[in-house]
Amino acid sequence: MFYPVYVHHEPGAAYGITIPDLPGVFSAADEAADIPRMVQEAVETMYEGESAGPGPASPLDRYSQSDEYTGGFWMLIDVDLSKLSTKAVRLNISLPEYLVGRIDEAAAQRRMSRSAYLALAAEHELGGVAGSNPGCSKQSPASLTS
């Protein structure tokens, strides 16, 4: 969903980021190219573990003429709201027996369930942020190879 994002910047300082539709969600970025990523991270952090996600986005003109937002510029940033869902989904997969044994051993060493270990491995392989979802333990990706 595209949210209007207000960005203000002073030379020699980070870009300040405000999302008017999401009170309390703000961030900063050292480089302009990092603004979309920082917006996504800020939204994920604000709504992590919450049962309700952010509300709908407003049209840009709702805020762009406001005296509250002057001296900066506006961007429409696509926030991936699917990353906010923490609902577990049951699935049925088939794996070789020896692999299941290795997974169970590795999970036990880390005091994790099989599901949490597989979720962590999937996050690692997909390039996601390990531990961003409840139930996933923060482990270094290198620890998955042992």
mmCIF file of C-alpha atoms in Angstrom:
data_model
loop_
_atom_site.group_PDB
_atom_site.id
_atom_site.type_symbol
_atom_site.label_atom_id
_atom_site.label_comp_id
_atom_site.label_asym_id
_atom_site.label_seq_id
_atom_site.Cartn_x
_atom_site.Cartn_y
_atom_site.Cartn_z
ATOM 1 C CA MET A 1 0.000 0.000 0.000
ATOM 2 C CA PHE A 2 1.394 3.405 -0.958
ATOM 3 C CA TYR A 3 1.645 5.799 1.992
ATOM 4 C CA PRO A 4 2.461 9.503 1.721
ATOM 5 C CA VAL A 5 5.792 10.099 3.451
ATOM 6 C CA TYR A 6 7.157 13.523 4.357
ATOM 7 C CA VAL A 7 10.942 13.892 4.180
ATOM 8 C CA HIS A 8 12.937 16.803 5.540
ATOM 9 C CA HIS A 9 16.662 17.226 5.132
ATOM 10 C CA GLU A 10 19.296 19.702 6.216
ATOM 11 C CA PRO A 11 22.760 19.598 4.618
ATOM 12 C CA GLY A 12 25.091 17.400 6.647
ATOM 13 C CA ALA A 13 22.236 15.682 8.477
ATOM 14 C CA ALA A 14 20.172 12.550 7.961
ATOM 15 C CA TYR A 15 16.875 12.600 6.100
ATOM 16 C CA GLY A 16 14.038 12.833 8.623
ATOM 17 C CA ILE A 17 11.038 10.669 7.727
ATOM 18 C CA THR A 18 7.452 11.158 8.935
ATOM 19 C CA ILE A 19 4.427 9.072 7.949
ATOM 20 C CA PRO A 20 1.398 11.222 8.828
ATOM 21 C CA ASP A 21 -1.119 8.379 8.357
ATOM 22 C CA LEU A 22 0.719 6.295 10.964
ATOM 23 C CA PRO A 23 1.104 8.343 14.162
ATOM 24 C CA GLY A 24 4.268 7.436 16.023
ATOM 25 C CA VAL A 25 5.972 5.951 12.960
ATOM 26 C CA PHE A 26 9.028 7.945 11.986
ATOM 27 C CA SER A 27 12.575 7.203 10.941
ATOM 28 C CA ALA A 28 15.754 8.624 9.448
ATOM 29 C CA ALA A 29 18.022 7.675 6.562
ATOM 30 C CA ASP A 30 21.586 8.704 5.827
ATOM 31 C CA GLU A 31 21.066 8.389 2.065
ATOM 32 C CA ALA A 32 17.960 9.273 0.044
ATOM 33 C CA ALA A 33 18.079 5.834 -1.585
ATOM 34 C CA ASP A 34 17.569 4.248 1.860
ATOM 35 C CA ILE A 35 14.281 6.051 2.566
ATOM 36 C CA PRO A 36 11.929 3.293 1.282
ATOM 37 C CA ARG A 37 13.782 0.604 3.265
ATOM 38 C CA MET A 38 13.758 2.708 6.427
ATOM 39 C CA VAL A 39 10.026 3.382 6.053
ATOM 40 C CA GLN A 40 9.355 -0.365 5.742
ATOM 41 C CA GLU A 41 11.500 -1.114 8.812
ATOM 42 C CA ALA A 42 9.801 1.611 10.862
ATOM 43 C CA VAL A 43 6.325 0.290 10.032
ATOM 44 C CA GLU A 44 7.355 -3.308 10.778
ATOM 45 C CA THR A 45 8.881 -2.257 14.103
ATOM 46 C CA MET A 46 5.851 -0.207 15.151
ATOM 47 C CA TYR A 47 3.344 -2.961 14.409
ATOM 48 C CA GLU A 48 5.439 -6.005 15.397
ATOM 49 C CA GLY A 49 3.340 -8.319 17.533
ATOM 50 C CA GLU A 50 0.236 -6.123 17.239
ATOM 51 C CA SER A 51 -3.069 -7.746 16.377
ATOM 52 C CA ALA A 52 -4.118 -4.826 14.180
ATOM 53 C CA GLY A 53 -2.032 -3.334 11.408
ATOM 54 C CA PRO A 54 -1.894 0.212 10.114
ATOM 55 C CA GLY A 55 -4.940 1.928 8.724
ATOM 56 C CA PRO A 56 -5.491 2.796 5.089
ATOM 57 C CA ALA A 57 -3.334 5.345 3.320
ATOM 58 C CA SER A 58 -4.677 8.823 2.656
ATOM 59 C CA PRO A 59 -4.379 10.648 -0.643
ATOM 60 C CA LEU A 60 -1.225 12.765 -0.786
ATOM 61 C CA ASP A 61 -3.169 16.021 -1.070
ATOM 62 C CA ARG A 62 -4.635 15.448 2.410
ATOM 63 C CA TYR A 63 -1.304 16.524 3.912
ATOM 64 C CA SER A 64 0.669 18.228 1.150
ATOM 65 C CA GLN A 65 -1.007 21.616 1.663
ATOM 66 C CA SER A 66 -0.675 21.519 5.457
ATOM 67 C CA ASP A 67 1.410 24.211 7.174
ATOM 68 C CA GLU A 68 2.749 21.450 9.427
ATOM 69 C CA TYR A 69 4.799 20.004 6.568
ATOM 70 C CA THR A 70 6.941 22.713 4.994
ATOM 71 C CA GLY A 71 10.529 22.848 3.829
ATOM 72 C CA GLY A 72 10.730 19.202 2.823
ATOM 73 C CA PHE A 73 9.346 16.978 0.108
ATOM 74 C CA TRP A 74 6.768 14.236 -0.276
ATOM 75 C CA MET A 75 7.192 10.684 -1.488
ATOM 76 C CA LEU A 76 4.713 7.869 -1.970
ATOM 77 C CA ILE A 77 6.317 4.760 -0.482
ATOM 78 C CA ASP A 78 4.977 1.257 -1.084
ATOM 79 C CA VAL A 79 4.833 -0.439 2.320
ATOM 80 C CA ASP A 80 4.545 -4.229 2.160
ATOM 81 C CA LEU A 81 1.840 -4.855 4.760
ATOM 82 C CA SER A 82 2.057 -8.625 4.237
ATOM 83 C CA LYS A 83 5.264 -8.546 6.290
ATOM 84 C CA LEU A 84 3.209 -7.520 9.321
ATOM 85 C CA SER A 85 1.213 -10.744 9.448
ATOM 86 C CA THR A 86 2.399 -13.035 12.216
ATOM 87 C CA LYS A 87 -0.367 -15.587 11.782
ATOM 88 C CA ALA A 88 1.089 -19.075 11.617
ATOM 89 C CA VAL A 89 -0.045 -21.213 8.703
ATOM 90 C CA ARG A 90 -0.034 -24.990 8.958
ATOM 91 C CA LEU A 91 1.511 -26.742 5.981
ATOM 92 C CA ASN A 92 2.380 -30.299 5.062
ATOM 93 C CA ILE A 93 5.752 -31.005 3.460
ATOM 94 C CA SER A 94 7.709 -34.159 2.716
ATOM 95 C CA LEU A 95 11.422 -34.373 3.469
ATOM 96 C CA PRO A 96 13.872 -37.258 3.557
ATOM 97 C CA GLU A 97 13.980 -38.897 6.982
ATOM 98 C CA TYR A 98 17.699 -38.219 7.462
ATOM 99 C CA LEU A 99 17.110 -34.507 6.808
ATOM 100 C CA VAL A 100 14.288 -34.323 9.346
ATOM 101 C CA GLY A 101 16.649 -35.907 11.877
ATOM 102 C CA ARG A 102 19.345 -33.329 11.175
ATOM 103 C CA ILE A 103 16.801 -30.506 11.415
ATOM 104 C CA ASP A 104 15.507 -31.806 14.748
ATOM 105 C CA GLU A 105 19.052 -32.113 16.145
ATOM 106 C CA ALA A 106 19.973 -28.593 15.064
ATOM 107 C CA ALA A 107 16.710 -27.181 16.429
ATOM 108 C CA ALA A 108 17.212 -28.950 19.770
ATOM 109 C CA GLN A 109 20.750 -27.560 20.073
ATOM 110 C CA ARG A 110 19.320 -24.067 19.670
ATOM 111 C CA ARG A 111 16.351 -24.784 21.969
ATOM 112 C CA MET A 112 13.947 -24.148 19.099
ATOM 113 C CA SER A 113 10.993 -26.034 17.727
ATOM 114 C CA ARG A 114 11.255 -27.657 14.321
ATOM 115 C CA SER A 115 8.852 -25.038 12.942
ATOM 116 C CA ALA A 116 10.851 -22.128 14.361
ATOM 117 C CA TYR A 117 14.085 -23.589 12.969
ATOM 118 C CA LEU A 118 12.594 -24.092 9.504
ATOM 119 C CA ALA A 119 11.158 -20.556 9.573
ATOM 120 C CA LEU A 120 14.591 -19.191 10.511
ATOM 121 C CA ALA A 121 16.241 -21.185 7.713
ATOM 122 C CA ALA A 122 13.643 -19.939 5.221
ATOM 123 C CA GLU A 123 14.145 -16.305 6.322
ATOM 124 C CA HIS A 124 17.896 -16.761 5.868
ATOM 125 C CA GLU A 125 17.571 -18.255 2.393
ATOM 126 C CA LEU A 126 15.059 -15.629 1.293
ATOM 127 C CA GLY A 127 17.288 -12.814 2.506
ATOM 128 C CA GLY A 128 14.858 -11.689 5.179
ATOM 129 C CA VAL A 129 15.574 -10.434 8.636
ATOM 130 C CA ALA A 130 15.860 -13.400 10.961
ATOM 131 C CA GLY A 131 13.844 -12.971 14.103
ATOM 132 C CA SER A 132 11.525 -10.321 12.679
ATOM 133 C CA ASN A 133 8.541 -12.520 13.478
ATOM 134 C CA PRO A 134 7.578 -13.688 16.955
ATOM 135 C CA GLY A 135 8.641 -17.277 17.499
ATOM 136 C CA CYS A 136 11.824 -16.917 15.443
ATOM 137 C CA SER A 137 14.990 -16.790 17.479
ATOM 138 C CA LYS A 138 17.647 -14.341 16.353
ATOM 139 C CA GLN A 139 20.597 -16.433 15.226
ATOM 140 C CA SER A 140 23.439 -15.555 12.945
ATOM 141 C CA PRO A 141 23.003 -17.037 9.459
ATOM 142 C CA ALA A 142 26.352 -18.818 9.861
ATOM 143 C CA SER A 143 24.889 -20.819 12.739
ATOM 144 C CA LEU A 144 22.492 -22.496 10.318
ATOM 145 C CA THR A 145 25.302 -24.213 8.444
ATOM 146 C CA SER A 146 26.618 -26.255 11.343
#
